[in-house]
Tab-separated table of C-alpha atoms and ligand atoms in Angstrom:
chain	number	residue	atom	x	y	z
S	3	MET	CA	-191.690	-1.830	-18.756
S	4	ASP	CA	-191.903	1.827	-17.743
S	5	LYS	CA	-189.257	3.354	-15.519
S	6	ASN	CA	-191.139	2.755	-12.278
S	7	GLU	CA	-191.794	-0.872	-13.082
S	8	LEU	CA	-188.172	-1.300	-14.060
S	9	TRP	CA	-186.984	0.058	-10.716
S	10	GLN	CA	-189.491	-2.027	-8.766
S	11	ALA	CA	-188.305	-5.140	-10.598
S	12	LEU	CA	-184.725	-4.217	-9.785
S	13	LEU	CA	-185.516	-3.699	-6.095
S	14	ALA	CA	-187.238	-7.060	-5.968
S	15	GLN	CA	-184.061	-8.725	-7.215
S	16	ILE	CA	-181.612	-6.654	-5.204
S	17	GLN	CA	-183.349	-7.781	-2.041
S	18	PHE	CA	-182.128	-11.288	-2.665
S	19	ASN	CA	-178.574	-10.201	-3.272
S	20	ILE	CA	-177.825	-8.062	-0.245
S	21	SER	CA	-178.734	-8.120	3.406
S	22	LYS	CA	-182.089	-6.753	4.522
S	23	ALA	CA	-180.355	-4.142	6.603
S	24	ASN	CA	-178.257	-2.821	3.769
S	25	PHE	CA	-181.214	-2.914	1.471
S	26	ALA	CA	-183.215	-0.778	3.865
S	27	THR	CA	-180.327	1.625	4.368
S	28	TRP	CA	-179.196	2.173	0.804
S	29	PHE	CA	-182.259	1.660	-1.314
S	30	ARG	CA	-184.826	3.567	0.701
S	31	ASN	CA	-186.180	6.547	-1.243
S	32	THR	CA	-184.517	5.630	-4.509
S	33	GLY	CA	-186.152	5.595	-7.939
S	34	ILE	CA	-185.605	6.237	-11.616
S	35	ILE	CA	-185.991	9.854	-12.700
S	36	SER	CA	-185.516	9.276	-16.390
S	37	LYS	CA	-184.512	6.710	-18.956
S	38	GLU	CA	-183.389	8.018	-22.288
S	39	ASP	CA	-181.256	6.439	-24.997
S	40	GLY	CA	-180.063	3.716	-22.656
S	41	SER	CA	-179.008	6.176	-19.966
S	42	VAL	CA	-180.795	5.648	-16.683
S	43	MET	CA	-180.875	8.451	-14.118
S	44	VAL	CA	-181.397	7.113	-10.602
S	45	SER	CA	-182.561	9.432	-7.843
S	46	VAL	CA	-181.030	9.046	-4.388
S	47	PRO	CA	-181.899	10.927	-1.176
S	48	ASN	CA	-178.454	12.285	-0.300
S	49	ASN	CA	-174.833	12.539	-1.334
S	50	PHE	CA	-173.765	9.761	0.838
S	51	SER	CA	-176.216	7.259	-0.665
S	52	LYS	CA	-175.042	8.444	-4.053
S	53	GLU	CA	-171.412	7.641	-3.301
S	54	TRP	CA	-172.295	4.354	-1.738
S	55	LEU	CA	-174.447	3.195	-4.654
S	56	GLU	CA	-171.839	4.349	-7.168
S	57	ASN	CA	-168.967	2.621	-5.447
S	58	LYS	CA	-170.557	-0.446	-3.959
S	59	TYR	CA	-173.635	-1.396	-5.839
S	60	ASN	CA	-173.240	0.057	-9.305
S	61	LYS	CA	-172.076	-3.209	-10.855
S	62	LEU	CA	-174.926	-5.166	-9.333
S	63	ILE	CA	-177.500	-2.534	-10.297
S	64	PHE	CA	-176.133	-2.425	-13.816
S	65	LYS	CA	-176.184	-6.196	-14.182
S	66	ILE	CA	-179.758	-6.480	-12.990
S	67	LEU	CA	-181.040	-3.551	-15.039
S	68	ARG	CA	-179.400	-5.012	-18.154
S	69	SER	CA	-181.020	-8.351	-17.537
S	70	LEU	CA	-184.388	-6.646	-17.305
S	71	ASP	CA	-183.877	-4.279	-20.205
S	72	ASP	CA	-180.975	-4.887	-22.543
S	73	GLY	CA	-181.173	-1.344	-23.869
S	74	VAL	CA	-179.627	-0.007	-20.652
S	75	ARG	CA	-176.086	1.248	-21.274
S	76	GLU	CA	-175.219	3.529	-18.414
S	77	ILE	CA	-176.448	4.548	-14.993
S	78	LYS	CA	-176.125	7.938	-13.385
S	79	TYR	CA	-177.080	8.928	-9.880
S	80	ASN	CA	-178.633	12.203	-8.904
S	81	VAL	CA	-179.414	13.562	-5.452
S	82	THR	CA	-183.045	14.547	-5.059
S	83	HIS	CA	-184.265	15.350	-1.613
S	84	THR	CA	-187.175	13.001	-1.300
S	85	GLU	CA	-186.738	12.130	2.341
S	86	THR	CA	-190.013	12.826	4.012
S	87	LYS	CA	-189.106	12.056	7.591
S	88	PRO	CA	-187.847	14.951	9.689
S	89	ARG	CA	-184.326	14.805	11.045
S	90	GLU	CA	-184.403	13.375	14.524
S	91	ILE	CA	-180.962	14.535	15.560
S	92	PRO	CA	-181.179	17.976	17.157
S	93	SER	CA	-179.384	20.524	14.991
S	94	SER	CA	-176.234	22.199	16.314
S	95	PRO	CA	-176.441	22.546	20.076
S	96	PRO	CA	-175.356	25.826	21.715
S	97	LEU	CA	-171.665	26.446	21.214
S	98	ASN	CA	-170.663	26.039	24.832
S	99	ASP	CA	-172.067	22.594	24.763
S	100	VAL	CA	-170.373	21.520	21.630
S	101	TYR	CA	-167.146	20.496	23.275
S	102	ASN	CA	-169.054	18.577	25.818
S	103	ASN	CA	-170.677	15.392	24.653
S	104	SER	CA	-172.635	14.753	27.767
S	105	ALA	CA	-174.180	18.200	27.660
S	106	GLN	CA	-175.505	17.312	24.265
S	107	MET	CA	-176.947	14.133	25.684
S	108	ASP	CA	-178.707	16.033	28.478
S	109	PHE	CA	-180.182	18.397	25.954
S	110	ALA	CA	-181.748	15.512	24.085
S	111	GLU	CA	-182.664	13.677	27.227
S	112	LEU	CA	-185.123	16.398	28.220
S	113	LYS	CA	-187.551	14.908	25.787
S	114	VAL	CA	-187.624	11.450	27.310
S	115	ASP	CA	-191.146	10.049	27.314
S	116	LYS	CA	-192.463	9.789	30.869
S	117	GLU	CA	-194.516	6.708	30.258
S	118	THR	CA	-192.057	4.591	28.291
S	119	ASN	CA	-188.744	6.220	29.363
S	120	LEU	CA	-187.782	6.206	25.685
S	121	ASN	CA	-185.696	8.997	24.224
S	122	PRO	CA	-187.136	9.967	20.818
S	123	ARG	CA	-183.647	10.813	19.547
S	124	TYR	CA	-182.914	7.132	19.047
S	125	THR	CA	-184.503	5.961	15.827
S	126	PHE	CA	-183.775	3.549	12.992
S	127	ASN	CA	-183.729	6.523	10.713
S	128	ASN	CA	-180.477	7.792	12.208
S	129	PHE	CA	-179.011	4.373	12.978
S	130	ILE	CA	-176.224	3.608	10.561
S	131	VAL	CA	-175.833	0.020	9.463
S	132	GLY	CA	-172.648	-1.720	8.475
S	133	PRO	CA	-171.305	-5.247	8.704
S	134	PHE	CA	-170.496	-4.639	12.375
S	135	ASN	CA	-174.118	-4.301	13.422
S	136	GLU	CA	-176.254	-5.636	10.640
S	137	LEU	CA	-177.313	-8.833	12.376
S	138	PRO	CA	-178.741	-7.104	15.448
S	139	GLN	CA	-180.278	-4.406	13.280
S	140	ALA	CA	-181.989	-6.973	11.067
S	141	ALA	CA	-183.267	-8.799	14.149
S	142	ALA	CA	-184.502	-5.492	15.545
S	143	LEU	CA	-186.421	-4.685	12.379
S	144	ALA	CA	-187.996	-8.128	12.386
S	145	ILE	CA	-189.136	-7.594	15.969
S	146	VAL	CA	-190.693	-4.269	15.099
S	147	ARG	CA	-192.859	-6.000	12.509
S	148	THR	CA	-194.242	-8.620	14.896
S	149	PRO	CA	-193.292	-7.860	18.497
S	150	GLY	CA	-193.176	-10.902	20.760
S	151	LEU	CA	-193.583	-13.447	18.035
S	152	ILE	CA	-190.205	-13.841	16.425
S	153	TYR	CA	-187.091	-13.469	18.561
S	154	ASN	CA	-187.851	-13.512	22.246
S	155	PRO	CA	-185.896	-12.333	24.085
S	156	LEU	CA	-183.594	-10.326	21.853
S	157	PHE	CA	-180.227	-10.139	23.591
S	158	VAL	CA	-177.877	-7.535	22.091
S	159	TYR	CA	-174.323	-7.372	23.343
S	160	GLY	CA	-171.180	-5.417	22.510
S	161	GLY	CA	-168.590	-2.975	23.909
S	162	VAL	CA	-169.251	0.591	25.092
S	163	GLY	CA	-170.359	3.259	22.679
S	164	LEU	CA	-171.229	0.843	19.915
S	165	GLY	CA	-174.936	1.634	19.726
S	166	LYS	CA	-176.657	-0.879	21.995
S	167	THR	CA	-178.769	1.734	23.765
S	168	HIS	CA	-179.499	3.433	20.466
S	169	LEU	CA	-180.681	0.209	18.838
S	170	ILE	CA	-182.850	-1.121	21.652
S	171	GLN	CA	-184.498	2.276	22.162
S	172	ALA	CA	-185.073	2.562	18.425
S	173	ILE	CA	-187.015	-0.690	18.626
S	174	GLY	CA	-189.159	0.762	21.406
S	175	ASN	CA	-189.756	4.028	19.557
S	176	GLU	CA	-190.666	2.282	16.339
S	177	ILE	CA	-193.062	-0.130	18.036
S	178	ALA	CA	-194.681	2.824	19.814
S	179	LYS	CA	-195.204	4.496	16.457
S	180	LYS	CA	-196.548	1.420	14.687
S	181	PHE	CA	-198.650	0.081	17.541
S	182	PRO	CA	-199.734	3.069	19.666
S	183	GLU	CA	-201.861	0.815	21.856
S	184	LYS	CA	-198.898	-1.253	23.050
S	185	LYS	CA	-197.454	-0.582	26.487
S	186	ILE	CA	-193.704	-0.245	26.355
S	187	LYS	CA	-191.171	0.284	29.125
S	188	TYR	CA	-187.450	0.996	28.817
S	189	LEU	CA	-185.308	0.676	31.948
S	190	SER	CA	-181.656	0.717	32.806
S	191	SER	CA	-180.774	-2.261	34.911
S	192	GLU	CA	-180.021	0.108	37.818
S	193	LYS	CA	-183.603	1.399	37.617
S	194	LEU	CA	-184.883	-2.146	37.490
S	195	THR	CA	-182.818	-3.059	40.538
S	196	SER	CA	-183.704	-0.013	42.607
S	197	GLY	CA	-187.399	-0.504	41.831
S	198	ILE	CA	-187.270	-4.081	43.002
S	199	VAL	CA	-185.188	-3.347	46.100
S	200	SER	CA	-187.393	-0.497	47.283
S	201	SER	CA	-190.603	-2.402	46.700
S	202	ILE	CA	-189.221	-5.297	48.715
S	203	GLN	CA	-188.445	-2.839	51.522
S	204	ASN	CA	-191.901	-1.277	51.298
S	205	HIS	CA	-193.634	-4.623	51.016
S	206	SER	CA	-195.113	-3.508	47.731
S	207	ILE	CA	-193.610	-6.100	45.460
S	208	ASP	CA	-197.056	-7.240	44.273
S	209	LYS	CA	-197.812	-3.723	43.122
S	210	LEU	CA	-194.561	-3.647	41.194
S	211	LYS	CA	-195.341	-6.969	39.570
S	212	LEU	CA	-198.690	-5.597	38.425
S	213	LEU	CA	-196.850	-2.778	36.673
S	214	TYR	CA	-194.760	-5.217	34.668
S	215	LYS	CA	-197.592	-7.634	34.080
S	216	ASP	CA	-199.418	-5.305	31.718
S	217	LEU	CA	-196.476	-4.515	29.485
S	218	ASP	CA	-196.297	-5.550	25.853
S	219	VAL	CA	-192.626	-4.695	25.487
S	220	LEU	CA	-189.989	-4.617	28.217
S	221	ILE	CA	-186.537	-3.277	27.380
S	222	VAL	CA	-183.738	-3.524	29.950
S	223	ASP	CA	-180.385	-1.883	29.167
S	224	ASP	CA	-177.055	-3.164	30.532
S	225	ILE	CA	-178.553	-6.247	32.136
S	226	GLN	CA	-175.049	-7.418	33.144
S	227	PHE	CA	-175.413	-5.176	36.220
S	228	ILE	CA	-177.898	-7.515	37.843
S	229	ALA	CA	-175.038	-9.985	38.298
S	230	GLY	CA	-174.586	-10.859	41.952
S	231	LYS	CA	-177.898	-9.231	42.949
S	232	GLU	CA	-179.830	-12.262	44.093
S	233	LYS	CA	-183.136	-10.648	45.016
S	234	THR	CA	-183.284	-8.691	41.799
S	235	GLN	CA	-182.527	-11.817	39.808
S	236	GLU	CA	-185.205	-13.732	41.652
S	237	GLU	CA	-187.907	-11.144	40.929
S	238	PHE	CA	-186.720	-10.491	37.411
S	239	PHE	CA	-186.962	-14.208	36.678
S	240	HIS	CA	-190.670	-14.101	37.531
S	241	ILE	CA	-191.273	-10.872	35.634
S	242	PHE	CA	-189.487	-12.369	32.641
S	243	ASN	CA	-191.494	-15.591	32.705
S	244	GLY	CA	-194.814	-13.807	33.142
S	245	LEU	CA	-194.181	-11.718	30.032
S	246	TYR	CA	-192.582	-14.488	28.029
S	247	GLU	CA	-195.475	-16.847	28.548
S	248	LYS	CA	-197.852	-14.266	27.139
S	249	ASN	CA	-195.643	-13.698	24.066
S	250	LYS	CA	-194.719	-10.226	25.200
S	251	GLN	CA	-191.496	-8.914	23.728
S	252	ILE	CA	-188.405	-8.721	25.941
S	253	ILE	CA	-185.267	-6.928	24.792
S	254	LEU	CA	-182.015	-6.916	26.724
S	255	SER	CA	-178.590	-5.385	26.212
S	256	SER	CA	-175.309	-6.262	27.839
S	257	ASP	CA	-171.599	-5.695	27.428
S	258	ARG	CA	-171.038	-9.452	27.099
S	259	PRO	CA	-172.930	-12.617	26.141
S	260	PRO	CA	-175.098	-14.297	28.812
S	261	LYS	CA	-172.686	-17.145	29.419
S	262	ALA	CA	-169.923	-14.657	30.228
S	263	ILE	CA	-171.919	-12.847	32.926
S	264	ALA	CA	-170.493	-14.203	36.143
S	265	SER	CA	-172.837	-14.513	39.138
S	266	LEU	CA	-175.911	-14.748	36.999
S	267	GLN	CA	-178.271	-17.541	37.939
S	268	GLU	CA	-178.195	-20.441	35.501
S	269	ARG	CA	-181.928	-20.304	34.969
S	270	LEU	CA	-181.673	-16.656	33.867
S	271	LYS	CA	-178.736	-17.445	31.606
S	272	SER	CA	-180.708	-20.114	29.867
S	273	ARG	CA	-183.724	-17.786	29.533
S	274	PHE	CA	-181.491	-15.083	28.003
S	275	GLU	CA	-180.030	-17.597	25.600
S	276	GLY	CA	-183.431	-18.886	24.567
S	277	GLY	CA	-184.178	-16.231	21.941
S	278	MET	CA	-181.838	-14.395	19.635
S	279	ILE	CA	-178.342	-13.347	20.707
S	280	ALA	CA	-176.782	-10.757	18.427
S	281	ASP	CA	-173.484	-8.982	18.912
S	282	ILE	CA	-172.317	-5.581	17.754
S	283	SER	CA	-168.616	-5.737	16.913
S	284	LEU	CA	-166.225	-2.910	16.071
S	285	PRO	CA	-166.998	-0.937	12.938
S	286	GLU	CA	-164.449	-1.496	10.150
S	287	LEU	CA	-162.634	1.425	8.575
S	288	GLU	CA	-165.097	1.624	5.714
S	289	THR	CA	-168.029	1.842	8.088
S	290	ARG	CA	-166.262	4.393	10.285
S	291	ILE	CA	-165.877	6.572	7.211
S	292	ALA	CA	-169.554	6.049	6.433
S	293	ILE	CA	-170.545	7.011	9.980
S	294	LEU	CA	-168.466	10.188	9.874
S	295	LYS	CA	-169.838	11.196	6.513
S	296	ILE	CA	-173.460	10.656	7.453
S	297	LYS	CA	-173.099	12.356	10.814
S	298	SER	CA	-171.336	15.375	9.340
S	299	GLN	CA	-174.037	15.683	6.707
S	300	GLU	CA	-176.619	15.642	9.452
S	301	LYS	CA	-174.811	18.558	11.035
S	302	LYS	CA	-174.621	20.216	7.628
S	303	LEU	CA	-170.827	20.068	7.715
S	304	ASN	CA	-168.706	19.199	4.769
S	305	PHE	CA	-165.255	17.989	5.701
S	306	PRO	CA	-162.818	17.003	2.958
S	307	ASP	CA	-162.162	13.274	2.534
S	308	GLU	CA	-158.646	13.688	3.868
S	309	ILE	CA	-159.991	14.823	7.245
S	310	ILE	CA	-162.706	12.175	7.403
S	311	GLU	CA	-160.162	9.486	6.614
S	312	TYR	CA	-157.725	10.756	9.204
S	313	VAL	CA	-160.386	10.600	11.899
S	314	ALA	CA	-161.611	7.174	10.776
S	315	GLN	CA	-158.078	5.762	10.696
S	316	ASN	CA	-157.251	7.047	14.135
S	317	ILE	CA	-160.453	6.623	16.096
S	318	GLN	CA	-161.283	2.962	15.992
S	319	ARG	CA	-162.907	2.055	19.241
S	320	ASN	CA	-166.495	3.106	18.969
S	321	VAL	CA	-169.162	5.323	17.504
S	322	ARG	CA	-169.365	7.586	20.537
S	323	GLU	CA	-165.729	8.623	20.095
S	324	LEU	CA	-166.291	9.276	16.413
S	325	GLU	CA	-169.159	11.581	17.357
S	326	GLY	CA	-166.955	13.315	19.920
S	327	ALA	CA	-164.280	13.985	17.301
S	328	LEU	CA	-166.841	15.428	14.912
S	329	ASN	CA	-168.151	17.691	17.665
S	330	ARG	CA	-164.689	19.107	18.171
S	331	LEU	CA	-164.141	19.714	14.486
S	332	SER	CA	-167.559	21.284	14.126
S	333	ALA	CA	-166.911	23.587	17.083
S	334	TYR	CA	-163.711	24.764	15.412
S	335	GLN	CA	-165.592	25.403	12.211
S	336	THR	CA	-168.291	27.409	13.967
S	337	LEU	CA	-165.737	29.509	15.831
S	338	ASN	CA	-163.433	30.157	12.888
S	339	ASN	CA	-165.879	29.994	10.073
S	340	ARG	CA	-163.733	27.586	8.117
S	341	VAL	CA	-163.094	23.902	7.888
S	342	PRO	CA	-160.001	22.796	9.828
S	343	ASP	CA	-157.103	21.620	7.690
S	344	ILE	CA	-155.327	18.375	8.382
S	345	GLU	CA	-152.712	19.869	10.732
S	346	THR	CA	-155.374	21.664	12.760
S	347	THR	CA	-157.392	18.445	12.869
S	348	LYS	CA	-154.423	16.594	14.312
S	349	THR	CA	-154.017	19.229	17.014
S	350	LEU	CA	-157.721	19.369	17.809
S	351	LEU	CA	-157.910	15.616	18.223
S	352	LYS	CA	-154.582	15.169	19.965
S	353	ASN	CA	-156.045	14.191	23.280
S	354	VAL	CA	-158.752	11.953	21.872
S	355	ILE	CA	-156.342	9.942	19.785
S	356	PHE	CA	-154.197	7.734	21.899
S	357	SER	CA	-150.602	6.877	21.246
S	358	PRO	CA	-150.487	4.862	18.073
S	359	LYS	CA	-151.116	1.282	18.921
S	360	LYS	CA	-149.978	-1.425	16.604
S	361	THR	CA	-152.565	-1.467	13.868
S	362	THR	CA	-153.317	-3.471	10.811
S	363	ASN	CA	-156.157	-3.971	8.372
S	364	PRO	CA	-158.015	-6.918	6.818
S	365	ASP	CA	-156.163	-6.819	3.498
S	366	ASN	CA	-152.823	-6.870	5.242
S	367	VAL	CA	-153.883	-9.852	7.356
S	368	ILE	CA	-154.961	-11.801	4.283
S	369	LYS	CA	-151.817	-10.874	2.354
S	370	THR	CA	-149.557	-11.919	5.204
S	371	VAL	CA	-151.327	-15.223	5.846
S	372	ALA	CA	-151.208	-16.081	2.127
S	373	CYS	CA	-147.534	-15.192	1.948
S	374	PHE	CA	-146.760	-17.221	5.072
S	375	TYR	CA	-148.190	-20.361	3.492
S	376	ASP	CA	-146.755	-19.638	0.047
S	377	LEU	CA	-150.155	-19.118	-1.457
S	378	LYS	CA	-151.587	-16.376	-3.601
S	379	GLU	CA	-154.112	-14.059	-1.974
S	380	ASN	CA	-156.727	-15.257	-4.433
S	381	ASP	CA	-156.143	-18.834	-3.377
S	382	ILE	CA	-157.366	-18.201	0.121
S	383	LEU	CA	-160.082	-15.794	-0.952
S	384	ASN	CA	-161.773	-18.172	-3.384
S	385	THR	CA	-163.769	-21.288	-2.655
S	386	SER	CA	-161.226	-24.077	-3.110
S	387	ARG	CA	-161.682	-26.907	-0.618
S	388	ARG	CA	-158.150	-28.228	-0.934
S	389	LYS	CA	-156.815	-29.021	2.498
S	390	GLU	CA	-153.664	-26.958	2.107
S	391	ILE	CA	-155.835	-23.934	1.364
S	392	VAL	CA	-158.712	-24.467	3.776
S	393	LYS	CA	-156.529	-24.265	6.863
S	394	PRO	CA	-154.753	-20.987	5.976
S	395	ARG	CA	-158.153	-19.552	5.063
S	396	GLN	CA	-159.545	-20.490	8.461
S	397	ILE	CA	-156.495	-19.040	10.161
S	398	ALA	CA	-156.914	-15.764	8.284
S	399	MET	CA	-160.559	-15.646	9.385
S	400	PHE	CA	-159.547	-16.402	12.949
S	401	ILE	CA	-156.965	-13.616	13.008
S	402	LEU	CA	-159.410	-11.111	11.534
S	403	ARG	CA	-161.810	-11.871	14.338
S	404	GLU	CA	-159.246	-11.927	17.120
S	405	GLU	CA	-157.041	-9.018	16.118
S	406	LEU	CA	-159.402	-6.688	14.330
S	407	LYS	CA	-162.632	-7.762	16.013
S	408	SER	CA	-164.159	-7.974	12.557
S	409	SER	CA	-167.770	-9.104	12.507
S	410	PHE	CA	-168.531	-12.571	11.183
S	411	PRO	CA	-170.716	-11.287	8.326
S	412	PHE	CA	-167.858	-9.000	7.277
S	413	ILE	CA	-165.361	-11.857	7.373
S	414	GLY	CA	-167.693	-14.131	5.406
S	415	ARG	CA	-168.156	-11.546	2.729
S	416	LYS	CA	-164.465	-10.748	2.533
S	417	PHE	CA	-163.802	-14.365	1.657
S	418	GLY	CA	-165.746	-14.614	-1.557
S	419	GLY	CA	-169.205	-13.815	-0.225
S	420	LYS	CA	-169.474	-16.662	2.206
S	421	ASP	CA	-172.123	-16.834	4.864
S	422	HIS	CA	-171.350	-15.604	8.405
S	423	THR	CA	-171.797	-19.166	9.696
S	424	THR	CA	-168.750	-20.214	7.649
S	425	ALA	CA	-166.704	-17.560	9.430
S	426	ILE	CA	-168.053	-18.630	12.825
S	427	HIS	CA	-167.225	-22.245	12.029
S	428	ALA	CA	-163.661	-21.330	10.980
S	429	HIS	CA	-163.136	-19.296	14.136
S	430	ASN	CA	-164.433	-22.062	16.402
S	431	LYS	CA	-162.392	-24.696	14.661
S	432	ILE	CA	-159.100	-22.840	15.018
S	433	ALA	CA	-159.888	-21.821	18.601
S	434	LYS	CA	-160.487	-25.490	19.460
S	435	GLU	CA	-157.344	-26.683	17.751
S	436	LEU	CA	-155.312	-24.039	19.532
S	437	GLU	CA	-156.289	-25.582	22.853
S	438	LYS	CA	-154.434	-28.754	22.055
S	439	ASP	CA	-151.909	-27.884	19.377
S	440	GLU	CA	-148.927	-25.870	20.543
S	441	ASN	CA	-147.383	-25.795	17.110
S	442	LEU	CA	-150.419	-24.092	15.714
S	443	ALA	CA	-150.206	-21.459	18.460
S	444	GLU	CA	-146.609	-20.793	17.510
S	445	GLU	CA	-147.496	-20.634	13.840
S	446	ILE	CA	-150.183	-18.062	14.495
S	447	ASN	CA	-147.866	-16.010	16.676
S	448	LEU	CA	-145.327	-15.901	13.882
S	449	ILE	CA	-147.957	-14.761	11.450
S	450	LYS	CA	-149.061	-12.053	13.853
S	451	GLU	CA	-145.493	-10.817	14.182
S	452	GLN	CA	-145.279	-10.495	10.441
S	453	ILE	CA	-148.636	-8.763	10.246
S	454	TYR	CA	-147.542	-6.059	12.649
S	455	SER	CA	-144.020	-5.671	11.323
S	456	ILE	CA	-145.215	-4.081	8.096
A	505	ADP	P1	-173.806	1.803	23.963
A	505	ADP	O1	-175.160	1.729	24.567
A	505	ADP	O2	-173.455	0.564	23.182
A	505	ADP	O3	-172.718	2.149	24.923
A	505	ADP	P2	-174.899	4.078	22.568
A	505	ADP	O4	-176.128	3.476	21.991
A	505	ADP	O5	-175.060	4.947	23.752
A	505	ADP	O6	-173.806	2.940	22.859
A	505	ADP	O7	-174.152	4.877	21.397
A	505	ADP	C1	-173.183	5.885	21.624
A	505	ADP	C2	-173.410	7.049	20.680
A	505	ADP	O8	-173.132	6.647	19.354
A	505	ADP	C3	-174.840	7.537	20.687
A	505	ADP	O9	-174.838	8.928	20.513
A	505	ADP	C4	-175.458	6.863	19.480
A	505	ADP	O10	-176.526	7.604	18.930
A	505	ADP	C5	-174.289	6.780	18.530
A	505	ADP	N1	-174.356	5.588	17.693
A	505	ADP	C6	-173.954	4.336	18.039
A	505	ADP	N2	-174.136	3.476	17.032
A	505	ADP	C7	-174.675	4.185	16.020
A	505	ADP	C8	-175.097	3.862	14.703
A	505	ADP	N3	-174.993	2.620	14.224
A	505	ADP	N4	-175.585	4.850	13.924
A	505	ADP	C9	-175.673	6.097	14.384
A	505	ADP	N5	-175.295	6.483	15.618
A	505	ADP	C10	-174.809	5.551	16.438
A	506	MG	MG1	-175.739	1.964	26.533
């Protein structure tokens, strides 16, 4: 097997071992540069991929390469700039704008496509994937391959600043690139509403319907805002059905799942629930570090790990705030021509970081739950089905979800590589039991107290 065949064979196997999303993110533009005396040199597109492959996937890569070629003894990674796609993120905006996130947005927004309303800045290329968003990202990629035929509608939900707009616009942009003949329209739900309201007033609702009728892809952002707007819901129901019946792709985003949108007609709820519902949860520490590293590389900044970790530890709520923090640090660097040290970083971010809330992390949760039930951490992390272990394991999963908003895929993986459905099942089971078992509620409260007392 020559080096290219060896790498292709490895990729074929890796695909079955990790999620599609991670595969696409970490193994794009990789290859083998050389293979000499058992030492394999792997080329990667950037420093960040290098670190990630070294720390996360090296064992797996090594195992697979050895199984394909038992002469392999070591693997090294080398950054070679093979990325062919241009950077989509605009390079440093003018200094005055740097402190001001929204100014940066406006700058990019100038390029919004008049026909589709899509902003070309949102692409899959600059969309970072971690356990917190890999389900919706994988669904999005599947839709791009065969719009209208796989998940319809796609309903993405999650809190502010977590990348809903970015993801659903990336779908639109990618479909536009792959299928230039397709008609795509992106709308905020305010735009949708005002269009419907004014065409009702002008008696031109049929004209409006014609506009929607021809679309191949309709994307509506923040659909929760149509709650309580009866006329809009009425018309949107018909627009939705017209497209759906012709297998046209519909993509919606919201800050909550359909069943939690109050004052939304039942028939719309059930339509929204009829395709794929995927949530974006909060990024875990590891992913926040990844986001900061990738975004600073895009800005050609090189902050020491200490700084990156400080920001990631202290800014936990969403990606937009992480970007804001980086903008501040990068403004300091541009003004002073040096990287801020840790003390300066603390001062610069003082008013973005809120008073320290009680915090914890997944390992601490697992340790505390194990200790509470007199078990070893490994007991609850492995696959034993003994009753006295299953319950604490489910409780640990429940607490991870409730307290840390960890994503189900992340929780599954944390517990010995289980599937996300196992984590969902555990969460549901405990939530149900809590409704009728006061002792369990007390037990969990005690555990929580211990978790936060450390
Ligand atoms: P939402 O619509 O959920 O409120 P946005 O899509 O507007 O969030 O995201 C907020 C900011 O964070 C945007 O600048 C977006 O590009 C960035 N962002 C969010 N998620 C990601 C991600 N996974 N990778 C890269 N950038 C992201
Ligand atoms: Mg948004």
